[in-house]
Coordinates of C-alpha atoms in Angstrom, one line a residue:
Chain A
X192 CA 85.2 245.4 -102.8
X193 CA 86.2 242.4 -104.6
X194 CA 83.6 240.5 -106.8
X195 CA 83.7 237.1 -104.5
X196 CA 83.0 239.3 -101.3
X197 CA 79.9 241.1 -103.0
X198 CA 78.5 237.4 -103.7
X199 CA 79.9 236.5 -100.3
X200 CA 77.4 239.2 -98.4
X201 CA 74.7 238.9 -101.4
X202 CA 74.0 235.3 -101.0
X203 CA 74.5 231.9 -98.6
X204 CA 78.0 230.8 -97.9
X205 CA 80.2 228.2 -99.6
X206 CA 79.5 225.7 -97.1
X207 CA 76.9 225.0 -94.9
X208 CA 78.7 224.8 -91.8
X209 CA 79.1 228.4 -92.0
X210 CA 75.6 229.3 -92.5
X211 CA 75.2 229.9 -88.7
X212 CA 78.2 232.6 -88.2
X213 CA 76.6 235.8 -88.7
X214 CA 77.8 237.9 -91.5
X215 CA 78.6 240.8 -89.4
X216 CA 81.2 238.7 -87.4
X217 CA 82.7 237.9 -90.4
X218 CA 82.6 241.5 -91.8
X219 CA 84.3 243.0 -88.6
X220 CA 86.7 240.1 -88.8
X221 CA 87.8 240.8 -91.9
X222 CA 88.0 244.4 -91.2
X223 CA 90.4 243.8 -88.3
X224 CA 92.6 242.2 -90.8
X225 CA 92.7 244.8 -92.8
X226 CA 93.7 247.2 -90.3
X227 CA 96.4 245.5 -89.1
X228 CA 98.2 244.4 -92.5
X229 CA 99.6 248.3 -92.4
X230 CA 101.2 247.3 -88.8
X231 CA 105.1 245.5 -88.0
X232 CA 104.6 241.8 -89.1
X233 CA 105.5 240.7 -85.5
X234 CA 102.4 242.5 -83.8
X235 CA 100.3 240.9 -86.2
X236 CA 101.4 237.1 -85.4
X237 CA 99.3 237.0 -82.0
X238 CA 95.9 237.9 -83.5
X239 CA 97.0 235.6 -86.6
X240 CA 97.3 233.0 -84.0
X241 CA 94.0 233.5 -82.3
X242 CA 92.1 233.2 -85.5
X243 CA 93.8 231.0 -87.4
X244 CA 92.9 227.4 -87.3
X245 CA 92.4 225.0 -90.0
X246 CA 96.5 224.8 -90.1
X247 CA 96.9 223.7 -86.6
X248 CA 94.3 220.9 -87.8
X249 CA 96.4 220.2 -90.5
X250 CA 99.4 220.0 -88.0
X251 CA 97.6 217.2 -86.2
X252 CA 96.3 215.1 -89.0
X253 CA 99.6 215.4 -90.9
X254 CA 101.5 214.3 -87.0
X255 CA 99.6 211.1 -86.8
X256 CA 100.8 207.8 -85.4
X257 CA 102.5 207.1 -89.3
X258 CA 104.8 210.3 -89.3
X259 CA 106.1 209.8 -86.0
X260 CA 106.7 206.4 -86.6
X261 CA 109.0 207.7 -89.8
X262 CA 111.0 210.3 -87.5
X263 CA 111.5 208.1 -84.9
X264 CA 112.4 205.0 -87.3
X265 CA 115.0 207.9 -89.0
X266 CA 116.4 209.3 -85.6
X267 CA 117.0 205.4 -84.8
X268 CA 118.3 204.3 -87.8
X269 CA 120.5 207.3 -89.2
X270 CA 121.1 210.0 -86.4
X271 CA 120.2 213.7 -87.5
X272 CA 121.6 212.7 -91.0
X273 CA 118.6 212.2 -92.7
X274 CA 116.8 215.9 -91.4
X275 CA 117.4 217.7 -94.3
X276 CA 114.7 216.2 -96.2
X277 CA 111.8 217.8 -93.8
X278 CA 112.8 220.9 -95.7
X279 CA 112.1 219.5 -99.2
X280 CA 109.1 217.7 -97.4
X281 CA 107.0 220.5 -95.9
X282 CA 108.8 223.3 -98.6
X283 CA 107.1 221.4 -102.0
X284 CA 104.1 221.5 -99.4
X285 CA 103.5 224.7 -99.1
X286 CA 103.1 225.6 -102.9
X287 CA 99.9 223.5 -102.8
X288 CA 98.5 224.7 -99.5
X289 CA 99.0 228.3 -100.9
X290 CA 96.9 227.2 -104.2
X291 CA 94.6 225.7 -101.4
X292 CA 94.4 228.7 -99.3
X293 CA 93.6 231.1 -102.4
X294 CA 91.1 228.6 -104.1
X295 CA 89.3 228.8 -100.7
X296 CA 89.2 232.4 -99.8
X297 CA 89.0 233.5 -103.0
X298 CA 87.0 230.6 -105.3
X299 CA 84.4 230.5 -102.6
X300 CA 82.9 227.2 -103.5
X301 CA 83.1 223.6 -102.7
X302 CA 86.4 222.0 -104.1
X303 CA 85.0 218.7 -104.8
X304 CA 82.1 220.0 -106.4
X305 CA 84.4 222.3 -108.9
X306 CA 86.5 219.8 -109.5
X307 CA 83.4 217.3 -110.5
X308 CA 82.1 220.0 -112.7
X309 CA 86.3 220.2 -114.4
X310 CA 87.3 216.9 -114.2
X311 CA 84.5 214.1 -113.9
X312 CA 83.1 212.5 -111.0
X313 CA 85.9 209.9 -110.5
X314 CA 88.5 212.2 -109.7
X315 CA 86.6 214.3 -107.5
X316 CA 84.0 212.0 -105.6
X317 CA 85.8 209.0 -105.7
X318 CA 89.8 209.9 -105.7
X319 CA 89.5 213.1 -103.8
X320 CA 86.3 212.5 -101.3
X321 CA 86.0 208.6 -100.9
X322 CA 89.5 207.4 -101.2
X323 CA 91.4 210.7 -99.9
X324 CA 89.2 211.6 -96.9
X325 CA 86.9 208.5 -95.9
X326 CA 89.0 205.4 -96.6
X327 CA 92.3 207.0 -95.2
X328 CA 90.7 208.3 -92.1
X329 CA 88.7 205.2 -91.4
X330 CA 92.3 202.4 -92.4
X331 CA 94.4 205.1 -90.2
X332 CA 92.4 205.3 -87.3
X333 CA 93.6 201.7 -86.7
X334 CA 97.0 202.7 -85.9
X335 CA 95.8 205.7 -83.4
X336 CA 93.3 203.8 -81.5
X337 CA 96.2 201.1 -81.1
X338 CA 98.7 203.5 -80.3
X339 CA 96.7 205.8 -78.3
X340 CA 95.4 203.0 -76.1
X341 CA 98.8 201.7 -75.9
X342 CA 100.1 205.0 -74.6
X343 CA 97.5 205.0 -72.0
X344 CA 97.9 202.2 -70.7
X345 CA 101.9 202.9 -70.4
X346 CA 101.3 206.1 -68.7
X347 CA 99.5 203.7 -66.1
X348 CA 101.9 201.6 -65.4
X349 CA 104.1 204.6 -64.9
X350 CA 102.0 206.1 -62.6
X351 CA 100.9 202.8 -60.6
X352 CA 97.9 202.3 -62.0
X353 CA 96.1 199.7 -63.8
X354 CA 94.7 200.8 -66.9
X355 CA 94.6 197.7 -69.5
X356 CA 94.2 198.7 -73.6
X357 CA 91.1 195.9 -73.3
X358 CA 89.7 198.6 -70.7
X359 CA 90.6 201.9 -71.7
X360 CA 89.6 202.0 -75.4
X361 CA 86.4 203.8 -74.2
X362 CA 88.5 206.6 -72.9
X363 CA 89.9 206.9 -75.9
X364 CA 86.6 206.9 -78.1
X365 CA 84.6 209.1 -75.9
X366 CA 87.1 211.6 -75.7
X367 CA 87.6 211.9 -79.4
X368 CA 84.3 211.6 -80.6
X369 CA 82.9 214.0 -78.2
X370 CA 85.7 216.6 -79.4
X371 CA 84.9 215.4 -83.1
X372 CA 81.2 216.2 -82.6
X373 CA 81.2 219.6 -81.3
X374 CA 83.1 220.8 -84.6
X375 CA 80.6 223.1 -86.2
X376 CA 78.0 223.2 -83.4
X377 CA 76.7 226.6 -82.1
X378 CA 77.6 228.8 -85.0
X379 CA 81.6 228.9 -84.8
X380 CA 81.5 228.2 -81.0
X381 CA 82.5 224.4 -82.1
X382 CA 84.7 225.4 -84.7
X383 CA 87.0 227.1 -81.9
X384 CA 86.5 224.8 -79.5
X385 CA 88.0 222.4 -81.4
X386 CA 90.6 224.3 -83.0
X387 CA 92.0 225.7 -79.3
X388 CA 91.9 222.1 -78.6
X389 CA 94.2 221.5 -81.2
X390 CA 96.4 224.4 -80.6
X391 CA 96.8 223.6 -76.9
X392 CA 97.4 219.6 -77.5
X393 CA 100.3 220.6 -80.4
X394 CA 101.9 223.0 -77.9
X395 CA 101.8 220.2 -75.0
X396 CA 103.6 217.8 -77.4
X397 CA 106.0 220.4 -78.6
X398 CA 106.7 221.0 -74.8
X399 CA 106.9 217.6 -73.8
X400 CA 109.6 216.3 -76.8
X401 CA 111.5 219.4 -75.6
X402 CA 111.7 218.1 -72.3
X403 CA 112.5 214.9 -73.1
X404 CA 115.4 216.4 -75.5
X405 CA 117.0 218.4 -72.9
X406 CA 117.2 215.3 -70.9
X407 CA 118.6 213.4 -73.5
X408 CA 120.8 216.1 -75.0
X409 CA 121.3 217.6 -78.2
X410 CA 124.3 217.1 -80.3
X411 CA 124.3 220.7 -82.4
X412 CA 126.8 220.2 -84.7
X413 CA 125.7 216.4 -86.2
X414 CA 121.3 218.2 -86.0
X415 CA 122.9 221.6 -88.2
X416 CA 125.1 219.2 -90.3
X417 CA 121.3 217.2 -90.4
X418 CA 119.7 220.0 -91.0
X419 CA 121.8 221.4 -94.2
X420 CA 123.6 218.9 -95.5
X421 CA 122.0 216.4 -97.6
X422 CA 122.7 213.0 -97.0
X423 CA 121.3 209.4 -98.0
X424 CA 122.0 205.9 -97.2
X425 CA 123.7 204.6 -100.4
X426 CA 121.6 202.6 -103.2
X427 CA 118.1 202.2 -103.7
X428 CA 117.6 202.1 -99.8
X429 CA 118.2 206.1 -100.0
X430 CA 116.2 206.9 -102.8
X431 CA 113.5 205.0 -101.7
X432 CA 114.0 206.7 -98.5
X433 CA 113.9 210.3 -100.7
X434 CA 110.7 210.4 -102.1
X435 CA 108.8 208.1 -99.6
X436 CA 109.7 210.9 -96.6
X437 CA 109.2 214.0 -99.2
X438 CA 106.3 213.1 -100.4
X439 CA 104.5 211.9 -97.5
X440 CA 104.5 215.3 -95.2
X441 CA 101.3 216.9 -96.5
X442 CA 98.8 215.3 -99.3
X443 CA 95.3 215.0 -100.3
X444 CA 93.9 214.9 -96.8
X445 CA 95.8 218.0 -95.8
X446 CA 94.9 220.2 -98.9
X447 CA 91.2 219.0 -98.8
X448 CA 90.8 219.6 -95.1
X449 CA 92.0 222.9 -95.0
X450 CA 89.9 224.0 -97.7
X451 CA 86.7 222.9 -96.3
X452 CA 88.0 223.9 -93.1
X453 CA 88.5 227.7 -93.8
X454 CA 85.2 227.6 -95.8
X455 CA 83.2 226.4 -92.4
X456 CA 85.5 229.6 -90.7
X457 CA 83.2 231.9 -93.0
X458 CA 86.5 232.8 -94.7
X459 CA 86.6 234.9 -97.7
X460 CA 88.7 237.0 -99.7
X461 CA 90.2 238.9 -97.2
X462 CA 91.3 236.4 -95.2
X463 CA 93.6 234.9 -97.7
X464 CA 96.5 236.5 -95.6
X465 CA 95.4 235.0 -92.6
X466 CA 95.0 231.7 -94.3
X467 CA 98.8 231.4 -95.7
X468 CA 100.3 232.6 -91.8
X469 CA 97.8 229.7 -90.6
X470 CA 99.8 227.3 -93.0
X471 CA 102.9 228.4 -91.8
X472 CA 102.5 228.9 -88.4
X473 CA 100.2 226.4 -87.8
X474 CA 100.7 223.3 -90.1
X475 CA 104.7 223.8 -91.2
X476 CA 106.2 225.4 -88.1
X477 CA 105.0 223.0 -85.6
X478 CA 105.2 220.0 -88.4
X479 CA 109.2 221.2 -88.4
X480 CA 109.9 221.4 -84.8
X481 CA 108.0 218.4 -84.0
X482 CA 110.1 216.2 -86.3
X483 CA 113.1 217.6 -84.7
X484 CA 112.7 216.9 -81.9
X485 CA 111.3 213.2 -82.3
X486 CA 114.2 212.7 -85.0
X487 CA 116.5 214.4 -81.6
X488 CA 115.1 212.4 -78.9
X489 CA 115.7 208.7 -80.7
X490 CA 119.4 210.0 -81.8
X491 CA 120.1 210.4 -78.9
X492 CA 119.3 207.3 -77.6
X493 CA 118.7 204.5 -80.0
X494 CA 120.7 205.1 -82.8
X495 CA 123.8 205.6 -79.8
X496 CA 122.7 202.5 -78.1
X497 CA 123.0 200.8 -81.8
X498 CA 121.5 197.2 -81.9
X499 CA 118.8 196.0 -84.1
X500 CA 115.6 198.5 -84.5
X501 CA 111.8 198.1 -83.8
X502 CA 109.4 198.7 -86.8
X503 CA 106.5 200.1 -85.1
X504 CA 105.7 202.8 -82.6
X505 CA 104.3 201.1 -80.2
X506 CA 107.8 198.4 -80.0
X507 CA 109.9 201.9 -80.6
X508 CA 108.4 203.7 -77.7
X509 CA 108.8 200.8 -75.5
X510 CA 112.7 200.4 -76.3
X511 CA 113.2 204.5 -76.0
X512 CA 111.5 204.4 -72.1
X513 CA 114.4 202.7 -70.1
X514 CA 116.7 204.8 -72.4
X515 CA 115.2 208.1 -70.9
X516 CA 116.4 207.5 -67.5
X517 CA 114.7 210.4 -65.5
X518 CA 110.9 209.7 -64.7
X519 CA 109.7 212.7 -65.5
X520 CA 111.3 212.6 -69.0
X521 CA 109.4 209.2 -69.4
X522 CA 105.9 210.6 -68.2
X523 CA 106.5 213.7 -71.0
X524 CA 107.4 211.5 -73.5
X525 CA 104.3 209.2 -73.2
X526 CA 101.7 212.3 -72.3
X527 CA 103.6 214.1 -75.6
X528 CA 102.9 211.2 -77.2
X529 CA 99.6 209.8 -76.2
X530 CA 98.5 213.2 -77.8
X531 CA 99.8 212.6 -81.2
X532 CA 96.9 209.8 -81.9
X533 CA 93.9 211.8 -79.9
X534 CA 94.6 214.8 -82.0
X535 CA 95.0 212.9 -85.4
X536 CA 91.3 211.1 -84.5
X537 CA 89.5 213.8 -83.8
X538 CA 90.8 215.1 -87.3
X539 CA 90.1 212.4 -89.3
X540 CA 86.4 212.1 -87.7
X541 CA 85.8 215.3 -89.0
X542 CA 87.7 214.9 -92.7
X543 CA 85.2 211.9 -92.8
X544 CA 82.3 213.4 -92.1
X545 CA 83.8 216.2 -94.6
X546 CA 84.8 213.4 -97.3
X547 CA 81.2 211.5 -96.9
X548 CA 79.2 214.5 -97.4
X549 CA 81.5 215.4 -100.5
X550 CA 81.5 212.0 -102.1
X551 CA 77.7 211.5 -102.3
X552 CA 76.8 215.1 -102.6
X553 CA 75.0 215.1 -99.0
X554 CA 74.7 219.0 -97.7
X555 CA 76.1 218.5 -94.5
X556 CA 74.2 219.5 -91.3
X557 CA 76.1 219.1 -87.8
X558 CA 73.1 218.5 -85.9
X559 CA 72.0 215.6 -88.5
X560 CA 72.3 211.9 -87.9
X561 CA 73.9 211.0 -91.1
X562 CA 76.7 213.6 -90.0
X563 CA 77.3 212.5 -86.6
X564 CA 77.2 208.4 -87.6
X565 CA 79.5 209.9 -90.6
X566 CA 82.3 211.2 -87.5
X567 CA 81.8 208.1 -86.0
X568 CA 82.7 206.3 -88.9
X569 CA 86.7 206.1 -88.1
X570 CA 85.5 204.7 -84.5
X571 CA 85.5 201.6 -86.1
X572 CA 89.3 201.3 -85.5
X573 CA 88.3 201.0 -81.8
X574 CA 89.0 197.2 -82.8
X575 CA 92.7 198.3 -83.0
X576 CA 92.4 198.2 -79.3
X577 CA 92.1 194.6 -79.6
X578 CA 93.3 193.5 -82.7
X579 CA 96.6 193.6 -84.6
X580 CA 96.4 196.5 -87.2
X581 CA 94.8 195.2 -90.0
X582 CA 98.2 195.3 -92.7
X583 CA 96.4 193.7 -95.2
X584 CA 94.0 196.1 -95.9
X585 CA 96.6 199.2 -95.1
X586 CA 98.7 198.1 -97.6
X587 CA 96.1 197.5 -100.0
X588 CA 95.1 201.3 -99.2
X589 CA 98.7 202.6 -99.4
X590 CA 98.9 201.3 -103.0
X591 CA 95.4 202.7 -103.6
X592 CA 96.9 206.0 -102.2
X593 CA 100.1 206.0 -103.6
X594 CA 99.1 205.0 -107.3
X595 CA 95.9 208.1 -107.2
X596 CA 97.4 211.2 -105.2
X597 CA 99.1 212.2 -107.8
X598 CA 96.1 212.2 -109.8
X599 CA 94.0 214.7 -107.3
X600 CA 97.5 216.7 -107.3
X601 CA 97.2 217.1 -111.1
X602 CA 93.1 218.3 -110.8
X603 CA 94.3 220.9 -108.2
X604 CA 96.9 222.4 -110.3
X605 CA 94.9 222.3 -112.8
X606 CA 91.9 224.1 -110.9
X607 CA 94.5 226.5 -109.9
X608 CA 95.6 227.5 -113.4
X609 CA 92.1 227.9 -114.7
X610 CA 90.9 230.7 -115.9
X611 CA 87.2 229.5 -115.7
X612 CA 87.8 228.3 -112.3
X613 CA 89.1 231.4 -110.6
X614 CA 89.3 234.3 -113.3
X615 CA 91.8 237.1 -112.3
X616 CA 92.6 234.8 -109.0
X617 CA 94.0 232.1 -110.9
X618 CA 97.9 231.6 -110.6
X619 CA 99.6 234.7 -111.9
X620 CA 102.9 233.1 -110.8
X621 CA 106.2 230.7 -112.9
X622 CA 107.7 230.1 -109.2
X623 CA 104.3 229.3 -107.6
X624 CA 103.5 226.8 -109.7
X625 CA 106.6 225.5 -109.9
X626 CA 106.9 224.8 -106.2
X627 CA 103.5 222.8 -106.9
X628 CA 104.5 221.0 -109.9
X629 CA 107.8 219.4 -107.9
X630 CA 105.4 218.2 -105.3
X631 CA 103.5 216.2 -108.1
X632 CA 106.4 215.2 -109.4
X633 CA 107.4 214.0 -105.8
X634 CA 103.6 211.7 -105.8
X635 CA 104.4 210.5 -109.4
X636 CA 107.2 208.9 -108.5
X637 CA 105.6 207.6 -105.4
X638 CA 102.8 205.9 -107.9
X639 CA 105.7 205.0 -110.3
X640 CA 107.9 203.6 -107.7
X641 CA 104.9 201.4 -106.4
X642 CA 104.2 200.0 -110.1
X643 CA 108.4 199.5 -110.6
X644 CA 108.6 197.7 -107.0
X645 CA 105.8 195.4 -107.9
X646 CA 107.4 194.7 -111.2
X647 CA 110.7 193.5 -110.0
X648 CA 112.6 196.2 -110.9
X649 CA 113.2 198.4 -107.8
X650 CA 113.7 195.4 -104.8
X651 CA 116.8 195.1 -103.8
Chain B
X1177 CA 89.7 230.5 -129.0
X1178 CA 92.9 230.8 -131.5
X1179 CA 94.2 233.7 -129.3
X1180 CA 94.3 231.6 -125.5
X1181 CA 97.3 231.2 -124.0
X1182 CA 98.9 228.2 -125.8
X1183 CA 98.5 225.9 -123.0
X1184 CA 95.1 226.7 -122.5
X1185 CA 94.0 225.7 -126.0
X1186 CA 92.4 221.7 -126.5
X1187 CA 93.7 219.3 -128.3
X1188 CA 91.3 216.8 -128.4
X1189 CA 89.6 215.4 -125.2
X1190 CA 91.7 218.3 -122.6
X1191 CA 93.9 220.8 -122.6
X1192 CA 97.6 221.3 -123.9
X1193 CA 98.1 221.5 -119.5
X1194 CA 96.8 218.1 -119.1
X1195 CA 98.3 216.0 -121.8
X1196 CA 101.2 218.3 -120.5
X1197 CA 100.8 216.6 -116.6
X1198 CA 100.4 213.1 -118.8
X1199 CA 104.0 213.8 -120.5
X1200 CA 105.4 214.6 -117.1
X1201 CA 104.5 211.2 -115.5
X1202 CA 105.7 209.6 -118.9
X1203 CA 109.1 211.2 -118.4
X1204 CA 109.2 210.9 -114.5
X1205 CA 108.5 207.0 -115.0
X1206 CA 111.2 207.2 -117.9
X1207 CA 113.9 208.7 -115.5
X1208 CA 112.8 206.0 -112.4
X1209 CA 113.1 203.1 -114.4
X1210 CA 116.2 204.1 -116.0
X1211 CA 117.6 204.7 -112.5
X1212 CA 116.6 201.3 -111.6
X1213 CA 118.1 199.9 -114.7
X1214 CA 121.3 201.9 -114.0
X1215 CA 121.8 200.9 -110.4
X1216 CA 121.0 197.5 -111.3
X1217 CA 123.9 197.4 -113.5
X1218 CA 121.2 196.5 -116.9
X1219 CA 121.5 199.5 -118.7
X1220 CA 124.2 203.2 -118.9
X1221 CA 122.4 206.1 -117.8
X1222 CA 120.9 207.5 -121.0
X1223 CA 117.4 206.6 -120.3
X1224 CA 117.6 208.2 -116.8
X1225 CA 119.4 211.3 -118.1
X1226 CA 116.5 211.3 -121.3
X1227 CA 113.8 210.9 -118.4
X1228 CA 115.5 213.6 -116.2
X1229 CA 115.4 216.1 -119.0
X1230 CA 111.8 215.4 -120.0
X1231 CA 111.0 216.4 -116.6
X1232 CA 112.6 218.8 -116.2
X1233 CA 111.5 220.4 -119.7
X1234 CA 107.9 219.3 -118.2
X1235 CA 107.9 221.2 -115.3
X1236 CA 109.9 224.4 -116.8
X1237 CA 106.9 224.6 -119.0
X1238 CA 103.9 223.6 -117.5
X1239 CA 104.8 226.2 -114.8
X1240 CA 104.1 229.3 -117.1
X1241 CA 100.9 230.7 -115.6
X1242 CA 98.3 231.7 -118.2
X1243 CA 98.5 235.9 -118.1
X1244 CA 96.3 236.6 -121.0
X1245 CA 93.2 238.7 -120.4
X1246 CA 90.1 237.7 -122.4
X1247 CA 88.8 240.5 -122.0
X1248 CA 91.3 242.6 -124.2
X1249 CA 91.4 240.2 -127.1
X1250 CA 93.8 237.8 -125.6
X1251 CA 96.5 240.3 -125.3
X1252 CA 98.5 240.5 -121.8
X1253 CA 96.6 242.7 -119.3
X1254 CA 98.7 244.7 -117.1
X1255 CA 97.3 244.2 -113.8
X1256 CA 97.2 240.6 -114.5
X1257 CA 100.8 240.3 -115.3
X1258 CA 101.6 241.3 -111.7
X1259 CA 103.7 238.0 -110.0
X1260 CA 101.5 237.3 -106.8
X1261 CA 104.0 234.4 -105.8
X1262 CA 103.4 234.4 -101.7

């Protein structure tokens, strides 16, 4: 038995939220694992499913109203021509969420703390907890309240029925907050709850895009040529275009929130398996198909109709509905949709509550106050239901963001490759960590970029 | 700690990996504002290729995981050399 799984059954969990799954659960759990690595890979992938989860919450905060607003905006504007970069996008992605995966079953401690004890309490309370989980969940939530009330009220009209943004925000906020709040509750009961939640909302969106691309059709040879060719608009417009879109798939919210996810799932050494399929089935598969079929759906019908664009997804949405023709396209295009911002709110709540707790050292305690106002905490963008998103202080984030990503990317390789950190678990592997060092490359040139654009030397 | 792997070792306030990460943003922000100075017609594509390189060179090196076991005097251990790339 490995050394981390003695300390695992000698003494308290990692995290606190896992304090209340009994040990035997997790034993028998990991024994199941076991026994099925020796089986085909294929009769493996349903019980992966079932107990996977922190990836398919990844899925949803990573799908939020900002992503979709990028596919759509590149399905508009460029056809499939642009798809290739999802590869590069999610593929540098995946070096870090492996790191992630292995630092969490295998560490079996608290990232933020390590990385306060490594590399000083600015990088790890403040970059990685405060800026990376709390401020981002709480300035994002703006756009998914406004969106998500938007989409209500459009699925309304659609169906005859009067249901005003003004009215329906507390829909919106009672829904997500009750769904936020049972995270962690009776042992993992909550946890799962959640999770299936998750699972079922990404597999109604994936089924609802579908719909709406069968309708609109599919033209295979310009989506493979999409897919495989690489292709940019010419001049800074492409590069820009490059490194925004690579960069932005999975970041500091994803890597934190899986790892403090899988630590409130009791998970342990032998679940690192289980933890990478999780990734990959549940955060990049459906991350990939999604974008497909958004990117599918709007070249199909904006960029052939031509014309001058929307920015936003709320104007984008609106000009793509009389494109759709069939009414039961439009009806699965705004449910697929409407599910986009619930799922990314009820994620963020919880990588608040997370980030909070992490930032000022709190030991979190779902049944406490401070944790339940801390979920709350991104309900504040209920105002987005009346208000115009607040774009000053989103892009004063964004710069905040893009200028110290990079940064918590460095501590996490860095955590990765220490030998204090994670003895014999620590990376053993050239290709490994180069697959993470491109994706810090990738967020320094998103800092550097920034710093260049606000210099005068990268504007048109 | 003369026998750690050499990017393990301090050199002053961190490691040789860290001021290793540092060097890499210093070449990446060498090769973007060459670009920019390229594609705005201000400059030949030297500084960009210089920055490139550095990056490349950067990232070819920082990548080489630390093998070494402690344990038996800083020489390779065997079990530890095993590639565990997912």
């Amino acid at each position: 038995m490995a050394e981390h799984e003695q300390a695992r059954r000698a003494g308290a969990p990692a995290y606190p939220l896992a304090e209340a799954i009994p040990p035997a659960l997790l034993d028998a759990e990991a024994d199941r694992l076991d026994a099925l690595a020796s089986r085909p890979w294929l009769s493996r992938l349903p019980v992966y499913l079932k107990l996977g989860g922190p990836g398919f919450m990844g899925a949803a905060l990573t799908l939020g109203a900002g992503t979709l607003t990028a596919a759509m905006l590149s399905g508009a504007q460029f056809g499939y021509r642009t798809l290739w970069i999802v590869w590069i996008a999610i593929g540098s992605g995946l070096f870090m969420m492996a790191a992630i995966a292995r630092i969490t079953t295998r560490g079996q401690f608290r990232l933020i703390e390590k990385q306060h004890e490594r590399h000083g309490l600015v990088i790890a309370r403040v970059l990685t907890a405060f800026v990376g989980l709390v401020v981002v969940a709480v300035a994002f939530n703006f756009g998914q309240v406004a969106l998500g009330t938007h989409l209500i009220e459009s699925l309304g009209n659609q169906l005859g029925v009067s249901l005003p943004q003004s009215l329906n925000w507390p829909a919106y906020v009672l829904l997500t907050s009750w769904i936020a709040l049972s995270y962690g509750r009776g042992g993992r009961r909550g946890t799962v709850l959640v999770e299936t939640f998750m699972k079922a909302t990404l597999a109604l969106i994936l089924f609802c895009f579908l719909a709406c691309l069968l309708v609109v059709g599919v033209d295979w040879g310009a989506a493979l040529r999409g897919l495989f060719v690489p292709w940019l608009p010419a001049g800074k417009v492409g590069i820009d275009l490059f490194i925004a879109s690579s960069a932005a798939a999975v970041g500091v919210m994803d890597w934190v929130f899986f790892h403090y996810a899988g630590l409130a799932k009791g998970w342990g050494p032998r679940h690192e398996g289980l933890a990478r399929v999780d990734i990959f089935a549940g955060l990049a598969l459906p991350f990939l198909l999604i974008y497909f079929l958004i990117v599918g759906v709007f070249a199909a019908t904006l960029h052939r109709a031509g014309g001058d664009l929307p920015q936003t997804a709320t104007e984008l949405s609106a000009a793509l509905i009389p494109l759709l023709g069939e009414q039961f396209a439009v009806l699965a295009f705004l449910a697929g949709f409407l599910a986009v911002p619930i799922t990314t709110t009820v994620g963020m709540s919880i990588a608040c509550a997370v980030g909070m707790h992490e930032a000022f050292g709190w030991k979190p305690d779902v049944h406490s106050p401070r944790w339940k106002a801390c979920i709350l905490l991104p309900q504040l963008a209920l105002l987005g239901a009346f208000l115009p998103n607040p774009i000053a202080l989103i892009i004063v984030i964004a710069a905040v963001l893009s200028l110290t990503n990079n940064i918590v990317g460095w501590s996490f390789y860095l955590l990765f490759n220490d030998r204090e950190v994670l003895g014999p678990d620590r990376s053993r592997s050239y290709l490994w960590n180069i697959g993470i060092l491109v994706q810090v490359t990738l967020l320094n040139a998103v800092a550097i970029m920034w710093v260049l654009n606000r210099l005068g030397l990268w504007g048109d | 700690m003369t026998d750690r792997f050499f990017l393990e070792r301090r050199l002053g306030p961190i490691r040789l990996r860290a001021w290793g990460l540092l060097l890499n943003f210093l070449m990446n922000a060498v090769a973007l504002t060459g670009l920019a100075l390229w594609l705005a017609g201000r400059s030949g594509p030297l500084l960009m290729l210089l920055g490139g390189a550095g990056t490349v060179a950067c990232v070819l090196t920082l990548a080489l995981p630390d093998r070494d076991d402690p344990a038996s005097g800083g020489r390779d251990d065997q079990q530890n050399l095993k590639d565990d790339t997912p």
